[in-house]
Short mmCIF file of C-alpha atoms in Angstrom, two decimals:
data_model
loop_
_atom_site.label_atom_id
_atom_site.label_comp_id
_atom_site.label_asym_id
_atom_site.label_seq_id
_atom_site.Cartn_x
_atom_site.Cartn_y
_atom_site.Cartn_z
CA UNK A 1494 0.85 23.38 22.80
CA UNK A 1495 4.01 24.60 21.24
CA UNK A 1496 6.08 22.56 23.19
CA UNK A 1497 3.80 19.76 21.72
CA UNK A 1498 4.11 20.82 18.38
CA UNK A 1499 8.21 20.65 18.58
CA UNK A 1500 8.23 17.37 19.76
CA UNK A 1501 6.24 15.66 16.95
CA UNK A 1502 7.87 17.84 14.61
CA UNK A 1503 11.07 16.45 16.16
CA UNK A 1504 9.98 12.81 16.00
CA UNK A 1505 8.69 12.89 12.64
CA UNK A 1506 12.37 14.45 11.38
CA UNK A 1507 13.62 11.64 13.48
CA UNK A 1508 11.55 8.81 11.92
CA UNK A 1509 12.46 10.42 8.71
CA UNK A 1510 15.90 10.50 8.79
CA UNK A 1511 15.55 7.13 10.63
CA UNK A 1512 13.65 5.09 8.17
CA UNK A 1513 15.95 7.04 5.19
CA UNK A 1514 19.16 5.26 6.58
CA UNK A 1515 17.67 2.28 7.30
CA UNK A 1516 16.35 1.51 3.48
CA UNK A 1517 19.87 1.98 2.61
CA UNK A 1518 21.66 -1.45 3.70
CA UNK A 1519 18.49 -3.12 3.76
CA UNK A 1520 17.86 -2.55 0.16
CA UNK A 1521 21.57 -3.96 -0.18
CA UNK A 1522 20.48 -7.18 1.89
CA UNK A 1523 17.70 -7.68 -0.48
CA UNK A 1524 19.68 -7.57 -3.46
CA UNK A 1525 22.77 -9.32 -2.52
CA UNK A 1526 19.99 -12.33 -1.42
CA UNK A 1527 18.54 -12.02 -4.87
CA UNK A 1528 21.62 -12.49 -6.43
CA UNK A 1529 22.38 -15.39 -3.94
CA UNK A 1530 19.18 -17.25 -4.78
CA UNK A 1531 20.51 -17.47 -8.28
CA UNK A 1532 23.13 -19.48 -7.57
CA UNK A 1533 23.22 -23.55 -7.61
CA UNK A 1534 22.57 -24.05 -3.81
CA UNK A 1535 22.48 -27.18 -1.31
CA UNK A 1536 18.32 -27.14 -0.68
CA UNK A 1537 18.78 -25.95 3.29
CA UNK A 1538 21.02 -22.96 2.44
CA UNK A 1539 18.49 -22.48 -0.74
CA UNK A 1540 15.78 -22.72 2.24
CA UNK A 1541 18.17 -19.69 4.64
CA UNK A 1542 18.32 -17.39 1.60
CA UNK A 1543 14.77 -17.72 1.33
CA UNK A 1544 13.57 -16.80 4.94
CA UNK A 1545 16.03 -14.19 4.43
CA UNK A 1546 14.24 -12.78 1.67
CA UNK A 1547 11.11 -12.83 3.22
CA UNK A 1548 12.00 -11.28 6.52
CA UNK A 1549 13.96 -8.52 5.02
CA UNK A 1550 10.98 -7.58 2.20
CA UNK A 1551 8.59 -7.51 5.66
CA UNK A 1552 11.02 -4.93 7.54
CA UNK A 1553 11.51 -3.00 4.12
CA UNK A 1554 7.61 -2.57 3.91
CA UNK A 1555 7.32 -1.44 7.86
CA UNK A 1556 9.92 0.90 6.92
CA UNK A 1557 8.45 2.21 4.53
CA UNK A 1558 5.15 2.92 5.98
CA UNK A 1559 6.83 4.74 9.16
CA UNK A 1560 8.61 6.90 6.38
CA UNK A 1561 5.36 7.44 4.80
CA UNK A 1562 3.59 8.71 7.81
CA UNK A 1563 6.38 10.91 9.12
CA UNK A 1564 6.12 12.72 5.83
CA UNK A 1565 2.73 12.56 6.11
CA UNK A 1566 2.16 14.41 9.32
CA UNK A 1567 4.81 17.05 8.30
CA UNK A 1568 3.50 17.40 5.18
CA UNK A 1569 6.26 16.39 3.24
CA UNK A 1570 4.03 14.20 0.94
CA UNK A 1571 4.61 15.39 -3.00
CA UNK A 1572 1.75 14.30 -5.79
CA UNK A 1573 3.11 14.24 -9.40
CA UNK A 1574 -0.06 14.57 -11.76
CA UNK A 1575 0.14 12.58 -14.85
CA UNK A 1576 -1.73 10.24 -17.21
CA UNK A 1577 -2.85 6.76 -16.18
CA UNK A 1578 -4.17 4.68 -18.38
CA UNK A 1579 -6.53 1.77 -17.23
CA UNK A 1580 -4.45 -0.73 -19.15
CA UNK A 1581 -1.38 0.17 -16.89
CA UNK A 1582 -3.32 -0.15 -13.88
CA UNK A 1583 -3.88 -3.54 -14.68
CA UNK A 1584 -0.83 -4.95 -15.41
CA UNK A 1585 -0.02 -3.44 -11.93
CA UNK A 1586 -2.49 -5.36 -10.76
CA UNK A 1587 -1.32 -8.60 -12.79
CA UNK A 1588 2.20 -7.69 -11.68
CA UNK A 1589 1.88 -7.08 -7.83
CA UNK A 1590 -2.04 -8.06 -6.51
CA UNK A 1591 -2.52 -11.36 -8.47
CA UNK A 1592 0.25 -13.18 -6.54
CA UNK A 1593 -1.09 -11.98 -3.24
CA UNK A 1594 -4.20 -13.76 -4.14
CA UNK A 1595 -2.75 -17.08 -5.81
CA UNK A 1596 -0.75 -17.87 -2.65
CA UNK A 1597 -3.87 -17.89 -0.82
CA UNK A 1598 -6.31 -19.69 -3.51
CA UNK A 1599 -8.58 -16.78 -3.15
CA UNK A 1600 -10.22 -15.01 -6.52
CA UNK A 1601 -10.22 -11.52 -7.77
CA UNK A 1602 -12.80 -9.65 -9.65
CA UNK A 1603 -11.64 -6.69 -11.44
CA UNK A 1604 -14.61 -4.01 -12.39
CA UNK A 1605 -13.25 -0.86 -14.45
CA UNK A 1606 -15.78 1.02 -15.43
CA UNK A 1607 -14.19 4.91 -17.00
CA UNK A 1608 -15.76 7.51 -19.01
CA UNK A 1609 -15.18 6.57 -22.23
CA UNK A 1610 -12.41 8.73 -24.14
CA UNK A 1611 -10.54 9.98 -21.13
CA UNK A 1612 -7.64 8.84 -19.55
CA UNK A 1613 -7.69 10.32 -15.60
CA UNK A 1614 -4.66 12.24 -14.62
CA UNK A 1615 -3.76 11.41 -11.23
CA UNK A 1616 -0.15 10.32 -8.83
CA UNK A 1617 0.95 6.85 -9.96
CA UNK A 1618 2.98 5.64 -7.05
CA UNK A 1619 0.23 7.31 -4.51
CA UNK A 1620 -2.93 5.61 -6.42
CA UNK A 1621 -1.28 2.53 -6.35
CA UNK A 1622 -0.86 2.62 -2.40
CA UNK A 1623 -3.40 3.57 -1.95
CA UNK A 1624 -5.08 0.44 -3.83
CA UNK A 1625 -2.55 -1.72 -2.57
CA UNK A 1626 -3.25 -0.83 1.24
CA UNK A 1627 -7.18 -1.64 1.04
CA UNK A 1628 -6.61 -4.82 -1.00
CA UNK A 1629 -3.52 -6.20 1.06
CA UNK A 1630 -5.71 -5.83 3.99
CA UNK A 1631 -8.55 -7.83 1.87
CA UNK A 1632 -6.08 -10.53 0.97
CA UNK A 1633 -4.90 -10.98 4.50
CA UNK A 1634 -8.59 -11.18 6.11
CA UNK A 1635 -9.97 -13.30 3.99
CA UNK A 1636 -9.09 -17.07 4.39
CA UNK A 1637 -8.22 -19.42 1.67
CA UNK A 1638 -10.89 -19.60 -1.44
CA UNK A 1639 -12.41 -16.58 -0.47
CA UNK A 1640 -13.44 -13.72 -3.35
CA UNK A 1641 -12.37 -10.17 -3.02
CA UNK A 1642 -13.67 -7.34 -5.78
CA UNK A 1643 -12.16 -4.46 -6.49
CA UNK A 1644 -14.74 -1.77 -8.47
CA UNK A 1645 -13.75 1.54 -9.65
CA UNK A 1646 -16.16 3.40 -11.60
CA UNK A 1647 -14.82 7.07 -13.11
CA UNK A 1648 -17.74 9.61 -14.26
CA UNK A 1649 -16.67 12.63 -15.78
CA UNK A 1650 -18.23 16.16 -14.26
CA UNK A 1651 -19.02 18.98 -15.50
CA UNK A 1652 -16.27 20.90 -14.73
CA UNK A 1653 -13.69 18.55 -16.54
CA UNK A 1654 -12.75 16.53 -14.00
CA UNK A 1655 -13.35 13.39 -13.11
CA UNK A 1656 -14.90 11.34 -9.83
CA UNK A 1657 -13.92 8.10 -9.13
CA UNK A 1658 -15.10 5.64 -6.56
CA UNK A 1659 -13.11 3.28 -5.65
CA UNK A 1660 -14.89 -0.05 -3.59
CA UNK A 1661 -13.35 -3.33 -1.95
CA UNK A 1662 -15.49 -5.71 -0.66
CA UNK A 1663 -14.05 -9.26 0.36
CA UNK A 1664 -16.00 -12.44 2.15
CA UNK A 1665 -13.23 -12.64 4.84
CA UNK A 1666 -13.41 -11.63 9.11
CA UNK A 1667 -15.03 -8.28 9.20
CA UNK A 1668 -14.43 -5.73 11.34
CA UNK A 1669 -16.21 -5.08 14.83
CA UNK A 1670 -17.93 -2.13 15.12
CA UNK A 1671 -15.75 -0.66 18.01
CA UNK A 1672 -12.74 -1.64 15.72
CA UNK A 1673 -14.50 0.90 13.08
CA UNK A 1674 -14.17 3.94 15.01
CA UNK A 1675 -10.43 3.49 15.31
CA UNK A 1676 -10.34 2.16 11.96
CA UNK A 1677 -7.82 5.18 10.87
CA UNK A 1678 -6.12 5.46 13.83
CA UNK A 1679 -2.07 5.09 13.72
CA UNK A 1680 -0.81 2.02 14.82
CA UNK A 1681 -4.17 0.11 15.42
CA UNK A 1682 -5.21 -3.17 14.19
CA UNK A 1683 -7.85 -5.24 14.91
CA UNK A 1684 -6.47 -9.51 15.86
CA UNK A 1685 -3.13 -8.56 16.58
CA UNK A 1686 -1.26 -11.87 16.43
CA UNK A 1687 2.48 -12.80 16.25
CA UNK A 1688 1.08 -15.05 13.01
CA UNK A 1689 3.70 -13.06 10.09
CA UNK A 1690 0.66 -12.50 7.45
CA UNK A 1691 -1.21 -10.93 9.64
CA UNK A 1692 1.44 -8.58 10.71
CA UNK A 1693 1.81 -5.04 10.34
CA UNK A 1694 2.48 -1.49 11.83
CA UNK A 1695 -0.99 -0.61 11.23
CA UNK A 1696 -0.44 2.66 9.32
CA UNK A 1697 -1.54 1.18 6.22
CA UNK A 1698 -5.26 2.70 6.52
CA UNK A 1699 -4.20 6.34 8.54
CA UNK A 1700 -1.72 6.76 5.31
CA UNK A 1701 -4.50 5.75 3.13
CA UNK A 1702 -6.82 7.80 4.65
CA UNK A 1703 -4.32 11.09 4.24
CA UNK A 1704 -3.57 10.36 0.67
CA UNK A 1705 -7.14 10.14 -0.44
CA UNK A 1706 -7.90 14.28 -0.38
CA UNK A 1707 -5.29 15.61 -1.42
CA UNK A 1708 -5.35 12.84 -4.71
CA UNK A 1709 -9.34 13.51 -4.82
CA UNK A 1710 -10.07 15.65 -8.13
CA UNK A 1711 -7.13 15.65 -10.58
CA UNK A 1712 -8.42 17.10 -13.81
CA UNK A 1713 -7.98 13.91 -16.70
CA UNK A 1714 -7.39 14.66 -20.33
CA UNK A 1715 -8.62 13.55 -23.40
CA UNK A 1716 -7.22 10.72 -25.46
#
């Protein structure tokens, strides 16, 4: 057992330090080919840059969810506490969802339903994965024209803090039942194809999964 113990703690310093040095020059490539697309280009190099782009935004993500989940299991993971207003939360969702769903003609419903007079105090970045995760998997499910909702409803306890459940339900695929069990398993997905939208590591849902208790029951403050 301890000899098991060492060597995930060794591979999750390794995956760490991997994925750290990695981000690096990508995040270079990315903005070099940002500053490339703004040039006047012929249509096929216009056409490279793109690809480009795409390719290195897709190994950037992977990255980061194998950084995510080797902090994760050593439980490196930090939460920073503060203020999120609704209205912020939707222009994250203008900002980064909407687009997902306009390239695939597919509609969003937005349902925000919190107490009235609070503002819930919770991790930014980590809410937002977390959100991100479940829908990204909604948007890449569901075919063209289909209708995902997103509901969060806060109610406000007793004991000053406040519970909110957060639902996704989409018209796309599904999910077989044997598929379910594993659901939160590292590194599973369900249709594995070589098709690049529905790529992934599959680590989306474990890290979601992890995140959720320890964000669970931040106290939220008064207007």
């Amino acid at each position: 057992m301890e000899e098991s113990k060492k060597a995930n703690s060794a591979k999750s310093e390794f995956l760490s330090r991997m994925s750290h040095d990695m981000r690096t020059p990508l995040n270079v490539i990315i903005g070099m080919t940002y500053l490339a697309r703004k040039q006047k280009l012929l249509p096929v190099v216009a056409d490279y840059l793109a690809k480009i782009d795409r390719s290195s935004k897709f190994l950037l993500s992977l990255i980061n969810d194998i950084l995510d989940m080797s902090k994760v299991e050593s439980n490196k993971i930090e939460f920073h506490a503060e203020p999120y207003p609704p209205e912020e939360f939707k222009a994250y969702m203008d900002a980064v969802i909407q687009p997902l769903v306009e390239t695939k003609n597919q509609k969003l419903l937005i349902k925000v339903d919190i107490a009235p007079g609070y503002v819930p105090v919770m991790d930014k970045l980590r809410t937002n994965q977390i959100v991100f995760n479940l829908l990204s998997n909604a948007i890449k499910y569901t075919p063209e024209g289909g209708t995902i909702t997103y509901t969060a409803i806060g109610k406000l306890q007793p004991d000053g803090k406040m519970h909110i459940h957060i639902e996704v339900k989409d018209n796309g695929i599904g999910m077989s039942e044997a598929f379910q069990k594993v659901l939160f398993d590292p590194f599973t997905q369900e249709r594995q194809s070589d098709v690049a939208s529905n790529r992934g590591t599959g680590l989306g849902m474990a890290i979601t999964k992890r995140l959720v208790t320890p964000i669970a029951g931040y106290h939220c403050c008064a207007k």
